[in-house]
XYZ file of C-alpha atoms in Angstrom:
351
model
C 47.167 -1.296 -31.349
C 49.058 -2.769 -28.423
C 46.255 -3.290 -26.480
C 44.530 -4.840 -28.852
C 47.592 -7.263 -29.890
C 47.987 -8.092 -25.788
C 44.245 -8.626 -26.058
C 44.294 -10.977 -28.700
C 47.272 -12.940 -27.462
C 45.728 -13.233 -24.118
C 42.473 -14.872 -24.929
C 40.778 -16.934 -28.071
C 39.044 -15.498 -30.852
C 35.692 -17.318 -29.236
C 36.342 -16.243 -26.057
C 37.121 -12.306 -27.560
C 33.743 -12.735 -29.358
C 31.731 -13.911 -26.171
C 33.638 -10.916 -24.496
C 32.223 -8.619 -26.873
C 28.455 -9.910 -27.015
C 28.472 -9.877 -23.547
C 29.443 -5.936 -23.484
C 26.746 -5.481 -26.407
C 24.099 -7.283 -24.029
C 24.822 -5.115 -20.968
C 25.158 -1.709 -23.078
C 21.433 -2.453 -24.273
C 20.600 -3.515 -21.180
C 21.721 -0.332 -19.457
C 19.623 1.625 -21.714
C 16.753 -0.303 -20.950
C 16.323 -1.492 -24.574
C 15.115 -5.152 -22.936
C 13.681 -6.878 -26.321
C 16.978 -6.207 -27.791
C 19.334 -7.306 -24.554
C 17.196 -10.239 -24.366
C 17.612 -11.478 -27.924
C 21.381 -10.977 -27.366
C 21.491 -12.855 -24.065
C 19.696 -15.758 -25.258
C 22.328 -15.760 -28.212
C 24.928 -15.704 -25.916
C 23.587 -18.615 -23.718
C 23.223 -20.700 -26.941
C 26.778 -19.658 -27.799
C 29.038 -19.772 -25.307
C 27.432 -22.586 -22.711
C 30.993 -23.460 -21.214
C 31.608 -19.655 -20.541
C 32.051 -18.867 -16.826
C 29.353 -15.462 -17.277
C 27.328 -18.095 -18.189
C 24.865 -17.985 -15.011
C 25.333 -14.152 -15.047
C 24.378 -13.941 -18.803
C 21.303 -16.293 -17.686
C 19.901 -14.095 -14.186
C 20.243 -11.196 -16.803
C 18.074 -12.581 -19.553
C 15.209 -12.646 -16.504
C 16.273 -9.228 -15.507
C 15.386 -7.783 -19.359
C 12.308 -9.812 -19.503
C 11.036 -8.118 -16.400
C 11.845 -5.281 -17.644
C 9.846 -5.884 -20.478
C 7.000 -7.105 -18.555
C 7.399 -10.436 -19.981
C 6.696 -12.064 -16.143
C 5.940 -15.170 -16.634
C 8.670 -16.090 -19.142
C 11.311 -13.892 -16.843
C 9.792 -16.377 -13.556
C 10.829 -19.406 -15.541
C 14.333 -17.908 -16.074
C 14.845 -17.412 -12.585
C 13.349 -20.580 -11.964
C 16.095 -22.032 -14.095
C 18.914 -19.894 -12.456
C 18.245 -20.932 -8.980
C 18.024 -24.900 -10.155
C 20.658 -25.025 -12.398
C 23.718 -22.763 -10.573
C 23.754 -24.120 -6.975
C 27.064 -21.961 -6.446
C 26.340 -19.055 -8.238
C 26.736 -15.762 -6.091
C 23.814 -13.713 -7.380
C 21.679 -16.288 -6.510
C 19.807 -14.108 -4.104
C 19.171 -11.794 -6.737
C 17.168 -14.168 -8.678
C 15.218 -15.721 -5.793
C 14.129 -11.813 -4.875
C 13.038 -11.161 -8.662
C 11.255 -14.441 -8.827
C 8.754 -12.922 -5.742
C 8.772 -10.004 -7.689
C 7.129 -11.749 -10.750
C 4.279 -13.222 -9.125
C 3.722 -9.689 -7.259
C 3.752 -7.727 -10.799
C 1.729 -10.324 -11.886
C -0.948 -9.848 -9.171
C -0.753 -6.076 -9.740
C -1.668 -6.651 -13.480
C -4.613 -8.784 -12.303
C -5.923 -6.384 -9.643
C -5.957 -3.683 -12.470
C -8.008 -6.357 -14.484
C -10.153 -6.546 -12.046
C -10.973 -3.217 -11.280
C -11.920 -2.854 -14.915
C -14.024 -5.645 -15.166
C -17.274 -4.814 -16.700
C -19.365 -8.190 -14.574
C -19.248 -8.668 -10.566
C -18.614 -12.456 -12.082
C -15.029 -11.197 -13.818
C -14.202 -8.901 -10.919
C -14.444 -11.816 -8.689
C -12.310 -13.966 -11.186
C -9.852 -11.838 -11.145
C -9.245 -11.059 -7.749
C -9.164 -14.441 -6.966
C -6.358 -14.803 -9.406
C -4.535 -11.556 -8.078
C -4.370 -13.119 -4.220
C -3.300 -16.477 -5.724
C -0.090 -14.515 -6.904
C 0.597 -12.424 -4.104
C 0.455 -15.830 -1.656
C 2.718 -17.068 -4.461
C 5.083 -14.043 -4.289
C 5.290 -14.466 -0.486
C 6.539 -17.978 -0.719
C 9.385 -17.245 -2.746
C 9.655 -13.939 -0.453
C 9.804 -16.033 2.262
C 12.606 -18.353 0.642
C 15.191 -15.364 0.259
C 14.450 -14.531 3.774
C 14.964 -17.860 4.809
C 17.835 -19.013 2.847
C 20.117 -15.575 1.944
C 20.076 -14.225 5.618
C 22.878 -11.542 4.155
C 21.607 -10.534 1.393
C 21.509 -6.880 0.557
C 17.656 -7.250 -0.318
C 16.728 -9.091 2.786
C 14.455 -6.059 4.044
C 12.993 -5.517 0.674
C 12.030 -8.838 0.727
C 10.545 -8.863 4.290
C 8.209 -5.908 3.370
C 7.090 -7.355 0.257
C 6.083 -10.753 1.842
C 4.290 -8.499 4.362
C 2.488 -6.476 1.718
C 1.661 -9.549 -0.792
C 0.297 -11.213 2.859
C -1.778 -8.047 3.179
C -2.904 -8.015 0.163
C -3.491 -11.435 -0.052
C -5.952 -11.276 2.808
C -3.654 -13.024 5.407
C -3.308 -10.042 7.805
C -2.700 -12.247 10.551
C 0.253 -13.743 9.198
C 1.448 -9.879 7.517
C 1.422 -8.761 11.088
C 4.746 -10.287 12.616
C 6.698 -9.492 9.422
C 5.820 -5.848 9.044
C 6.645 -6.101 13.049
C 10.181 -7.691 12.296
C 11.160 -4.536 10.005
C 9.611 -2.244 12.535
C 11.877 -3.833 15.443
C 14.834 -5.278 13.491
C 15.239 -2.848 10.276
C 14.039 0.626 12.267
C 17.019 2.573 10.509
C 15.816 1.110 6.872
C 13.905 3.383 4.603
C 11.405 0.067 4.170
C 10.611 1.122 8.071
C 8.326 4.082 7.613
C 6.216 1.823 4.732
C 6.162 -1.074 7.443
C 4.918 1.082 10.163
C 1.906 1.938 8.022
C 1.463 -1.138 6.950
C 1.389 -2.800 10.705
C -0.983 -0.156 11.512
C -3.477 -0.709 8.946
C -3.595 -4.477 9.425
C -3.833 -4.099 12.993
C -7.039 -1.294 11.854
C -8.172 -4.010 10.231
C -8.073 -6.671 12.377
C -10.160 -4.702 14.788
C -6.826 -4.673 17.332
C -7.278 -1.549 18.319
C -4.836 -0.883 21.019
C -1.867 -1.975 18.908
C -3.690 -0.106 16.176
C -3.591 3.144 18.013
C 0.166 2.517 19.336
C 1.362 1.898 16.136
C -0.365 4.751 14.326
C 1.183 7.168 17.065
C 4.446 5.951 17.112
C 4.376 6.616 13.104
C 3.076 10.220 13.728
C 5.942 10.817 16.155
C 8.858 9.266 14.257
C 7.971 10.377 10.683
C 6.243 14.032 11.149
C 7.295 15.093 7.211
C 5.446 12.042 5.704
C 2.907 12.546 3.584
C 0.668 10.440 5.245
C 0.553 12.124 8.561
C -3.373 13.547 8.758
C -4.161 10.289 7.431
C -2.395 8.476 10.490
C -3.680 10.888 12.519
C -7.282 10.068 11.714
C -6.472 6.121 11.736
C -4.937 7.138 15.280
C -8.326 8.503 16.350
C -10.505 5.704 14.879
C -8.692 3.225 16.827
C -9.214 5.299 19.611
C -12.663 5.594 18.431
C -13.036 1.601 18.684
C -11.270 1.476 21.961
C -14.328 4.165 23.395
C -11.679 6.687 24.323
C -13.960 9.606 22.594
C -11.995 12.400 24.233
C -8.817 11.545 23.025
C -9.953 10.893 19.661
C -11.468 14.487 19.321
C -8.066 16.019 20.168
C -6.669 14.009 16.870
C -9.593 15.010 14.455
C -9.161 18.200 16.126
C -6.124 18.735 14.831
C -6.729 17.336 11.332
C -10.125 19.493 10.964
C -8.126 22.606 11.807
C -6.097 22.285 8.759
C -7.774 23.981 6.061
C -5.762 22.806 3.260
C -5.884 19.203 4.618
C -7.668 16.719 2.233
C -8.749 15.262 5.649
C -10.033 18.144 6.576
C -13.979 17.446 6.019
C -13.753 14.049 7.182
C -12.054 14.876 10.490
C -14.933 17.437 11.168
C -17.451 14.978 10.599
C -15.928 12.654 12.933
C -15.025 14.975 15.511
C -18.793 15.931 15.435
C -18.768 12.015 15.829
C -16.423 11.831 18.900
C -18.446 14.892 20.825
C -21.642 13.322 20.282
C -20.657 10.341 22.111
C -19.610 12.044 24.883
C -23.567 13.087 25.112
C -22.280 17.396 24.557
C -25.402 17.124 21.956
C -25.415 21.172 21.394
C -21.576 21.022 20.814
C -21.911 18.394 18.720
C -24.801 20.138 16.592
C -22.714 23.052 16.188
C -19.859 21.124 14.980
C -22.370 19.011 12.598
C -23.887 22.619 11.434
C -20.612 23.977 10.414
C -19.328 21.358 7.971
C -21.781 22.386 5.367
C -20.876 26.290 5.614
C -17.377 25.309 5.309
C -17.806 22.412 2.844
C -20.924 23.072 0.955
C -19.994 20.476 -1.864
C -18.797 18.211 0.425
C -19.395 14.186 0.472
C -20.823 14.707 4.707
C -23.201 17.850 3.898
C -26.678 15.779 4.088
C -25.409 13.206 6.678
C -23.939 15.965 8.889
C -27.174 18.294 8.537
C -29.491 15.091 9.665
C -27.060 13.954 12.286
C -26.983 18.012 13.389
C -30.771 17.888 13.631
C -30.628 14.563 15.504
C -28.179 15.996 18.529
C -30.758 19.455 18.356
C -33.712 17.082 18.935
C -32.341 14.627 21.529
C -31.182 18.413 23.544
C -34.922 19.489 22.998
C -33.786 22.315 20.794
C -36.791 22.098 18.477
C -36.538 24.995 16.388
C -32.915 24.367 14.886
C -33.742 20.437 14.601
C -36.512 21.746 12.353
C -34.367 23.795 10.374
C -31.781 21.175 10.055
C -33.965 18.545 9.067
C -35.592 20.840 6.436
C -32.531 21.050 4.378
C -31.902 17.738 4.207
C -35.176 17.369 2.583
C -34.646 19.919 -0.045
C -31.537 18.344 -0.874
C -33.254 15.212 -1.256
C -30.560 13.331 0.252
C -30.954 9.346 1.428
C -32.178 10.500 4.875
C -34.440 12.711 3.131
C -37.360 9.827 4.619
C -36.210 10.144 7.997
C -35.638 13.834 8.052
C -38.854 14.564 6.978
C -40.197 11.916 9.737
C -38.329 13.880 12.565
C -39.482 17.306 11.124
C -43.106 16.206 12.127
C -41.933 15.285 15.404
C -39.920 18.362 15.682
C -42.644 20.788 14.604
C -45.165 18.789 17.109
C -42.705 18.859 20.119
C -42.327 22.606 19.349
C -46.217 23.540 19.536
C -46.287 21.708 23.066
C-alpha cells in the first residue's frame, strides 16, 4: 500500500495510465503476441503523444508488425521513426529493421517465383524479389555509413552482402563479404561471410580467389557442416585453374567418406580429374566404380558413358563395349551416342 501511495504521489493519473499501458504492450510483445501488442502500441501513440517513451513505442509498433509478417506496414513505421526522432538512441535499430523488411519481402517474392506455374509469372516474381533485395542493400548501407558504432553493424554488413549477391550484383557483394572476413574475423557472421565470399568468387569465375577462400574456410572452420561442400568447391576452382592433380586430392578426400551426401558427385569429379590428366585406364576404373557404389545415383549413366570413352581412347575395346552396352540398356540420355561408339568398338575389336 505504501509503495502504491508513493507511486501515486510521484506521477499524475495520466502518467500512471501511460506506464501501465506501456507495460501491458511490452508484456504482449515479449510473449510474441504481436497483433495484440500492435493494437496497444497504436493506442499508446494516440493517447500519450507527449510521453517521453513515444519514440520507443513507435519503434516497438514496427517490431510487432514485423513479427506479424506485415512487412510493408512495418517498413512505413520504421521510416517514420527515422524521420521524426533525430535524437532517438535506437535509430540504428529502426534502420536495420527497415532493411530486414525489404529482405523478408524479397524472400516471400522468391517463394512466389518458386511456386509460379508459368515462366512469365516466375520471371515477374524474380524481378520483384531482386528489386527488393537491392532496396534492402541500400537500407543496410545507410546503417553501415550512418551508425558505425552500432551493435548491428556486422549484421548489416552481412545482410547487405547477401542482398547484393541475391540481387545478382556479385561484384558489389565481394568487398562487403571481404570486409567482414578481414575486419570482423571473430564475429559469428565471419563463417557465413567466408562461404558467401567463396561462392561469389566462384560465380564470377575468379578461380584463384575462390580456391584461396575455400581453402581458408576448410582450415578455419573444420567442424562446419559445409566442409565437404567447400572442399568440392575448392576442387572446382582448382579445376578451373587446370590444377587437376590438386583438385583430385580434394575429390578423393570427399568421395572416401561413405556417409557424405556429396560422395557420388565427388567420385564423378575425381574420375574427370584423372581423365583430364590422360590417365585413361585409371579414370575408367573410377567411372566404372560409381554404378557399383551408387547403383541408384544421379551420375550412373554419365559415368558409364565416360568410362566407355576412356576405355575406347585407351584401346581397351572389350571393356568399352561393355560400358556402352550398359548405357544402351539403361536408355539413358547418352544411349544414341553409346550405340554409335559401341559399333566403333566392335569394329576396332574385330581388327
